[in-house]
Every structure is written in C-alpha cells, then in structure tokens.
Amino acid sequence: MKEHSGTAPVLTGRRLTLRALRQEDASALLHCWSHPEAACWLGIQPLTSRAEAEELIRLLLEMERGEESLRWSIVLSGGEVIGSCGYNSWQLAGAFRGEVGCELAPAFWGQGYMREALTLALGYGFEEMRLNRVEAQCHPANLRSGRLLTSLGFRREGTLREYRHTPSGFQDVDLYALLRKEWLGLISEREG
C-alpha cells in the first residue's frame, strides 16, 4: 500500500491543476477565505488581511509536513488560483478514512471547477492513499455543496447536531460519505 509522502503531488485535470499551496497564493485565497458568500460556510472567522492568509497557508503547510492534512491550491490553466481543496484529515491504519474540504471564489461557482478539483482529490485519496471511506461535512443550509457532494456519489448519512463551534455559536453539520467501492463503480460507469 502506498502511503502519503507529506507533500502535495501535482494533479492535472482538463481545465485546472491541483498543486501545493504557496505563500504567493495568499491574496487569491484571502478572497475565498474572506468573501462573505464563501467564508460563511467555513466555520471560521473570515480572514481580514493578507498576513492572516499567509499565516493560514503556513499552518496548513506545517500540518502537511506532519502528515495531518493535505491541501491543494486550485489553479486554472492560465495560472489563476481560484480556491483550495484537500484532505482536512485522514487515518490510514485501522480506518482508511479521510475527510475532504474545499472552497472556491464565488466568481467561479456553478462552472464545474470544484467538481473537477474534487474528482482529482478523490482519485488520489482512493487510488494512491488507498482510503476506503471519504467523508465531507457541510452546513445543512449549504445546498450547493450538498448537491455537489451528491453528484460525486457521496451519500448523506445524517446531521451531527451542534457539531462545530463557530464565531456565531454552535452549528449543525450534515455528514456525507463516499466508499471506495462506490467510487470505483462510478469510474467504471464513466469509462464504460
């Protein structure tokens, strides 16, 4: 079984590339992490400065080196960073489970970019990391994310009541999951 190496590999899709976060991505990612329409779903206080975005990138890269998380910048073919996605956490030994998270600048919503990015990330998780189960959490009112997860084959398994503490108080989250055998079945259907 191949283990994750602690460094985000470059994953290339039809219209975008997933690559390791870089400090020079701070301005673009600040737009996602501070934009009211996107930040409200992240469960954190919206960022307010480039310095805060640089610090978050530093923290995410440190967590990646410690094999605690794996985050990619989502980069269009022209080089523009439009968001990020990746594994917030994973556990291989005994569980073979991971949790994905993502955010995209609102100007790029509804164009299939996040679907393409998550497809690349899921392929890496199931095929290279050998995960058996990938989970995703989203706010029950975030209908766009719920539809995206369902379209990728995830099943909603229930609501975790007051699961997150956010700047606005305790918050419910819906739990979605996709199993490796379901992913492989979807891939076979697409290729067949």
XYZ file of N, CA, C and O in Angstrom, residues 69-172:
416
model
N -2.713 16.841 7.335
C -3.680 17.287 6.338
C -2.969 17.398 4.995
O -1.747 17.287 4.920
N -3.739 17.619 3.957
C -3.199 17.722 2.603
C -4.083 18.695 1.841
O -5.263 18.427 1.620
N -3.541 19.845 1.465
C -4.342 20.890 0.821
C -3.680 21.322 -0.473
O -2.462 21.524 -0.522
N -4.484 21.466 -1.509
C -4.010 21.933 -2.807
C -4.617 23.291 -3.125
O -5.764 23.560 -2.786
N -3.872 24.114 -3.842
C -4.455 25.289 -4.491
C -5.074 24.807 -5.790
O -4.513 23.939 -6.473
N -6.216 25.374 -6.134
C -6.885 25.060 -7.403
C -6.464 26.150 -8.383
O -6.750 27.331 -8.162
N -5.778 25.739 -9.441
C -5.156 26.688 -10.361
C -5.689 26.451 -11.774
O -5.601 25.341 -12.299
N -6.233 27.503 -12.392
C -6.691 27.403 -13.780
C -5.491 27.291 -14.706
O -4.365 27.650 -14.340
N -5.734 26.843 -15.932
C -4.638 26.636 -16.886
C -3.831 27.905 -17.140
O -2.643 27.836 -17.433
N -4.420 29.084 -16.963
C -3.693 30.339 -17.139
C -2.893 30.761 -15.914
O -2.236 31.790 -15.928
N -2.967 29.985 -14.826
C -2.191 30.274 -13.630
C -2.960 30.933 -12.496
O -2.414 31.151 -11.415
N -4.239 31.262 -12.702
C -5.032 31.939 -11.675
C -5.472 30.954 -10.590
O -6.050 29.905 -10.888
N -5.215 31.294 -9.327
C -5.660 30.493 -8.185
C -7.087 30.914 -7.850
O -7.363 32.092 -7.620
N -8.000 29.921 -7.838
C -9.416 30.236 -7.625
C -9.986 29.613 -6.351
O -11.151 29.827 -6.042
N -9.193 28.844 -5.626
C -9.678 28.223 -4.396
C -8.706 27.176 -3.915
O -7.565 27.096 -4.383
N -9.182 26.354 -2.982
C -8.360 25.251 -2.494
C -9.252 24.077 -2.128
O -10.463 24.234 -1.930
N -8.636 22.914 -2.057
C -9.352 21.720 -1.632
C -8.338 20.718 -1.103
O -7.135 20.868 -1.332
N -8.829 19.723 -0.418
C -7.923 18.691 0.051
C -8.491 17.912 1.211
O -9.683 17.969 1.500
N -7.596 17.195 1.867
C -7.959 16.352 2.998
C -7.677 17.110 4.291
O -6.529 17.421 4.590
N -8.747 17.414 5.030
C -8.597 18.076 6.323
C -7.900 17.150 7.304
O -7.189 17.601 8.196
N -8.143 15.864 7.140
C -7.543 14.853 7.998
C -7.694 13.504 7.323
O -8.489 13.352 6.390
N -6.921 12.552 7.798
C -7.096 11.168 7.373
C -6.481 10.255 8.402
O -5.663 10.668 9.218
N -6.913 9.015 8.354
C -6.376 7.979 9.227
C -6.247 6.725 8.378
O -7.246 6.230 7.847
N -5.037 6.237 8.217
C -4.836 5.038 7.407
C -4.950 3.793 8.270
O -5.885 3.020 8.120
N -4.041 3.573 9.159
C -4.025 2.338 9.955
C -5.335 2.171 10.719
O -5.749 3.044 11.475
N -5.993 1.063 10.476
C -7.202 0.722 11.205
C -8.478 1.351 10.701
O -9.553 0.857 11.001
N -8.405 2.438 9.925
C -9.636 3.104 9.490
C -9.678 3.329 7.990
O -10.733 3.200 7.380
N -8.567 3.714 7.375
C -8.512 4.014 5.950
C -9.605 5.001 5.566
O -10.378 4.808 4.649
N -9.653 6.097 6.352
C -10.719 7.088 6.222
C -10.101 8.473 6.129
O -9.088 8.762 6.760
N -10.726 9.357 5.348
C -10.291 10.740 5.254
C -11.487 11.668 5.193
O -12.617 11.225 4.968
N -11.220 12.966 5.398
C -12.274 13.979 5.302
C -11.822 15.075 4.348
O -10.737 15.627 4.509
N -12.643 15.372 3.341
C -12.311 16.421 2.380
C -12.986 17.732 2.757
O -14.019 17.752 3.417
N -12.358 18.813 2.307
C -12.912 20.145 2.463
C -12.501 20.974 1.253
O -11.538 20.637 0.557
N -13.238 22.053 1.000
C -12.946 22.855 -0.187
C -13.597 24.223 -0.089
O -14.549 24.414 0.662
N -13.048 25.151 -0.854
C -13.686 26.454 -1.032
C -13.244 27.023 -2.369
O -12.151 26.726 -2.858
N -14.133 27.801 -2.956
C -13.915 28.350 -4.288
C -14.381 29.802 -4.295
O -15.402 30.131 -3.674
N -13.652 30.656 -4.992
C -14.073 32.050 -5.132
C -15.451 32.085 -5.806
O -15.675 31.392 -6.815
N -16.400 32.844 -5.270
C -17.758 32.857 -5.811
C -17.858 33.158 -7.307
O -18.771 32.666 -7.968
N -16.941 33.915 -7.862
C -16.987 34.206 -9.298
C -16.871 32.947 -10.149
O -17.239 32.954 -11.323
N -16.404 31.845 -9.559
C -16.198 30.605 -10.308
C -17.208 29.519 -9.942
O -17.102 28.397 -10.423
N -18.193 29.854 -9.117
C -19.230 28.885 -8.749
C -20.066 28.523 -9.972
O -20.271 29.330 -10.875
N -20.587 27.306 -9.965
C -21.528 26.865 -10.989
C -20.904 26.575 -12.343
O -21.624 26.415 -13.323
N -19.579 26.472 -12.423
C -18.909 26.222 -13.699
C -18.212 24.859 -13.748
O -17.484 24.568 -14.693
N -18.402 24.046 -12.704
C -17.838 22.706 -12.682
C -16.394 22.618 -12.214
O -15.814 21.525 -12.219
N -15.809 23.736 -11.784
C -14.413 23.695 -11.351
C -14.222 22.872 -10.076
O -13.280 22.089 -9.971
N -15.100 23.055 -9.089
C -14.929 22.305 -7.851
C -15.202 20.823 -8.072
O -14.544 19.982 -7.475
N -16.117 20.513 -8.930
C -16.372 19.096 -9.249
C -15.110 18.469 -9.837
O -14.719 17.375 -9.450
N -14.459 19.175 -10.761
C -13.229 18.661 -11.366
C -12.125 18.541 -10.322
O -11.399 17.535 -10.273
N -11.985 19.547 -9.464
C -10.941 19.526 -8.440
C -11.163 18.380 -7.450
O -10.224 17.639 -7.129
N -12.389 18.228 -6.971
C -12.657 17.153 -6.015
C -12.516 15.778 -6.657
O -12.105 14.825 -5.996
N -12.848 15.663 -7.927
C -12.653 14.386 -8.624
C -11.174 14.007 -8.609
O -10.814 12.853 -8.351
N -10.294 14.979 -8.852
C -8.854 14.707 -8.792
C -8.434 14.319 -7.374
O -7.684 13.356 -7.178
N -8.902 15.071 -6.379
C -8.536 14.794 -4.985
C -9.060 13.438 -4.531
O -8.360 12.688 -3.841
N -10.284 13.107 -4.918
C -10.851 11.809 -4.543
C -10.088 10.668 -5.213
O -9.811 9.643 -4.579
N -9.754 10.846 -6.486
C -8.964 9.824 -7.175
C -7.656 9.570 -6.453
O -7.257 8.413 -6.253
N -6.986 10.635 -6.021
C -5.733 10.483 -5.292
C -5.973 9.757 -3.958
O -5.231 8.844 -3.585
N -7.026 10.139 -3.257
C -7.319 9.519 -1.961
C -7.624 8.037 -2.070
O -7.110 7.227 -1.292
N -8.458 7.673 -3.038
C -8.830 6.268 -3.168
C -7.737 5.429 -3.829
O -7.498 4.294 -3.427
N -7.084 5.987 -4.821
C -6.121 5.189 -5.595
C -4.720 5.197 -5.004
O -4.058 4.156 -4.987
N -4.235 6.345 -4.532
C -2.857 6.438 -4.040
C -2.762 6.265 -2.521
O -1.891 5.555 -2.039
N -3.646 6.933 -1.783
C -3.619 6.817 -0.325
C -4.302 5.528 0.128
O -4.153 5.115 1.258
N -5.090 4.936 -0.773
C -5.805 3.683 -0.511
C -6.881 3.844 0.573
O -7.128 2.924 1.354
N -7.508 5.012 0.600
C -8.603 5.230 1.540
C -9.770 4.329 1.168
O -9.996 4.033 -0.013
N -10.523 3.919 2.149
C -11.737 3.150 1.907
C -12.982 4.018 2.014
O -13.999 3.723 1.399
N -12.885 5.104 2.789
C -14.042 5.961 3.034
C -13.572 7.410 3.053
O -12.575 7.737 3.695
N -14.288 8.255 2.346
C -14.020 9.689 2.383
C -15.295 10.375 2.863
O -16.380 10.134 2.327
N -15.132 11.210 3.869
C -16.257 11.944 4.441
C -16.161 13.414 4.065
O -15.079 13.920 3.758
N -17.289 14.080 4.117
C -17.355 15.533 3.924
C -18.442 16.059 4.846
O -19.460 15.400 5.050
N -18.201 17.228 5.394
C -19.177 17.868 6.258
C -19.592 19.188 5.626
O -18.747 19.905 5.093
N -20.872 19.493 5.687
C -21.304 20.810 5.228
C -22.515 21.263 6.032
O -23.271 20.446 6.569
N -22.646 22.564 6.120
C -23.776 23.159 6.828
C -25.061 22.732 6.120
O -25.129 22.736 4.884
N -26.110 22.360 6.870
C -27.358 21.916 6.236
C -27.956 22.925 5.246
O -28.616 22.534 4.287
N -27.719 24.217 5.454
C -28.255 25.229 4.546
C -27.390 25.440 3.303
O -27.797 26.144 2.384
N -26.225 24.808 3.251
C -25.339 24.962 2.103
C -25.766 23.964 1.022
O -25.127 22.931 0.794
N -26.866 24.290 0.373
C -27.471 23.378 -0.606
C -26.556 23.130 -1.796
O -26.514 22.025 -2.340
N -25.812 24.139 -2.221
C -24.894 23.999 -3.356
C -23.866 22.896 -3.074
O -23.622 22.033 -3.899
N -23.258 22.919 -1.876
C -22.266 21.894 -1.531
C -22.905 20.525 -1.407
O -22.326 19.519 -1.834
N -24.087 20.471 -0.819
C -24.791 19.190 -0.713
C -25.063 18.575 -2.075
O -24.870 17.370 -2.285
N -25.483 19.402 -3.033
C -25.726 18.896 -4.405
C -24.429 18.436 -5.057
O -24.399 17.411 -5.741
N -23.347 19.196 -4.852
C -22.058 18.807 -5.425
C -21.622 17.454 -4.879
O -21.244 16.558 -5.644
N -21.678 17.289 -3.566
C -21.261 16.017 -2.971
C -22.107 14.864 -3.489
O -21.574 13.805 -3.844
N -23.408 15.054 -3.559
C -24.301 14.010 -4.065
C -23.977 13.670 -5.515
O -23.955 12.499 -5.903
N -23.665 14.681 -6.318
C -23.342 14.430 -7.731
C -22.035 13.649 -7.886
O -21.826 12.992 -8.902
N -21.159 13.732 -6.870
C -19.902 12.984 -6.904
C -20.051 11.566 -6.334
O -19.083 10.828 -6.276
N -21.275 11.211 -5.904
C -21.520 9.866 -5.396
C -21.605 9.768 -3.887
O -21.865 8.690 -3.346
N -21.382 10.879 -3.178
C -21.492 10.854 -1.719
C -22.946 10.617 -1.318
O -23.872 11.029 -2.017
N -23.127 9.989 -0.165
C -24.458 9.818 0.417
C -24.520 10.587 1.722
O -23.591 10.540 2.526
N -25.624 11.280 1.914
C -25.824 11.991 3.183
C -26.175 10.952 4.235
O -27.105 10.164 4.066
N -25.396 10.927 5.315
C -25.597 9.915 6.353
C -26.326 10.454 7.571
O -26.721 9.686 8.428
N -26.483 11.764 7.664
C -27.204 12.323 8.796
C -26.678 13.682 9.190
O -25.785 14.235 8.551
N -27.251 14.211 10.268
C -26.864 15.518 10.782
C -26.178 15.334 12.125
O -26.684 14.633 12.999
N -25.010 15.953 12.253
C -24.290 15.976 13.525
C -24.718 17.268 14.227
O -24.373 18.371 13.795
N -25.505 17.115 15.276
C -26.107 18.273 15.935
C -25.081 19.057 16.741
O -24.300 18.492 17.484
N -25.099 20.405 16.528
C -24.204 21.330 17.212
C -22.775 20.794 17.247
O -22.085 20.838 18.256
N -22.315 20.336 16.099
C -21.023 19.669 15.965
C -19.847 20.631 15.971
O -18.766 20.303 16.433
N -20.046 21.821 15.411
C -18.979 22.822 15.289
C -19.291 24.039 16.147
O -20.432 24.473 16.206
N -18.236 24.587 16.728
C -18.403 25.879 17.377
C -17.798 26.926 16.449
O -16.634 26.835 16.071
N -18.584 27.885 16.055
C -18.171 28.919 15.110
C -18.289 30.284 15.790
O -18.844 30.377 16.898
N -17.805 31.331 15.143
C -17.965 32.676 15.732
C -19.420 33.042 16.028
O -19.689 33.853 16.898
N -20.358 32.411 15.308
C -21.774 32.715 15.547
C -22.453 31.707 16.478
O -23.654 31.755 16.670
N -21.702 30.786 17.064
C -22.276 29.818 18.000
C -22.143 28.388 17.503
O -21.443 28.114 16.525
N -22.813 27.479 18.176
C -22.765 26.076 17.784
C -23.558 25.861 16.506
O -24.596 26.490 16.293
N -23.081 24.953 15.688
C -23.649 24.774 14.356
C -23.775 23.281 14.036
O -22.869 22.501 14.316
N -24.900 22.912 13.452
C -25.083 21.556 12.942
C -24.286 21.391 11.653
O -24.035 22.379 10.945
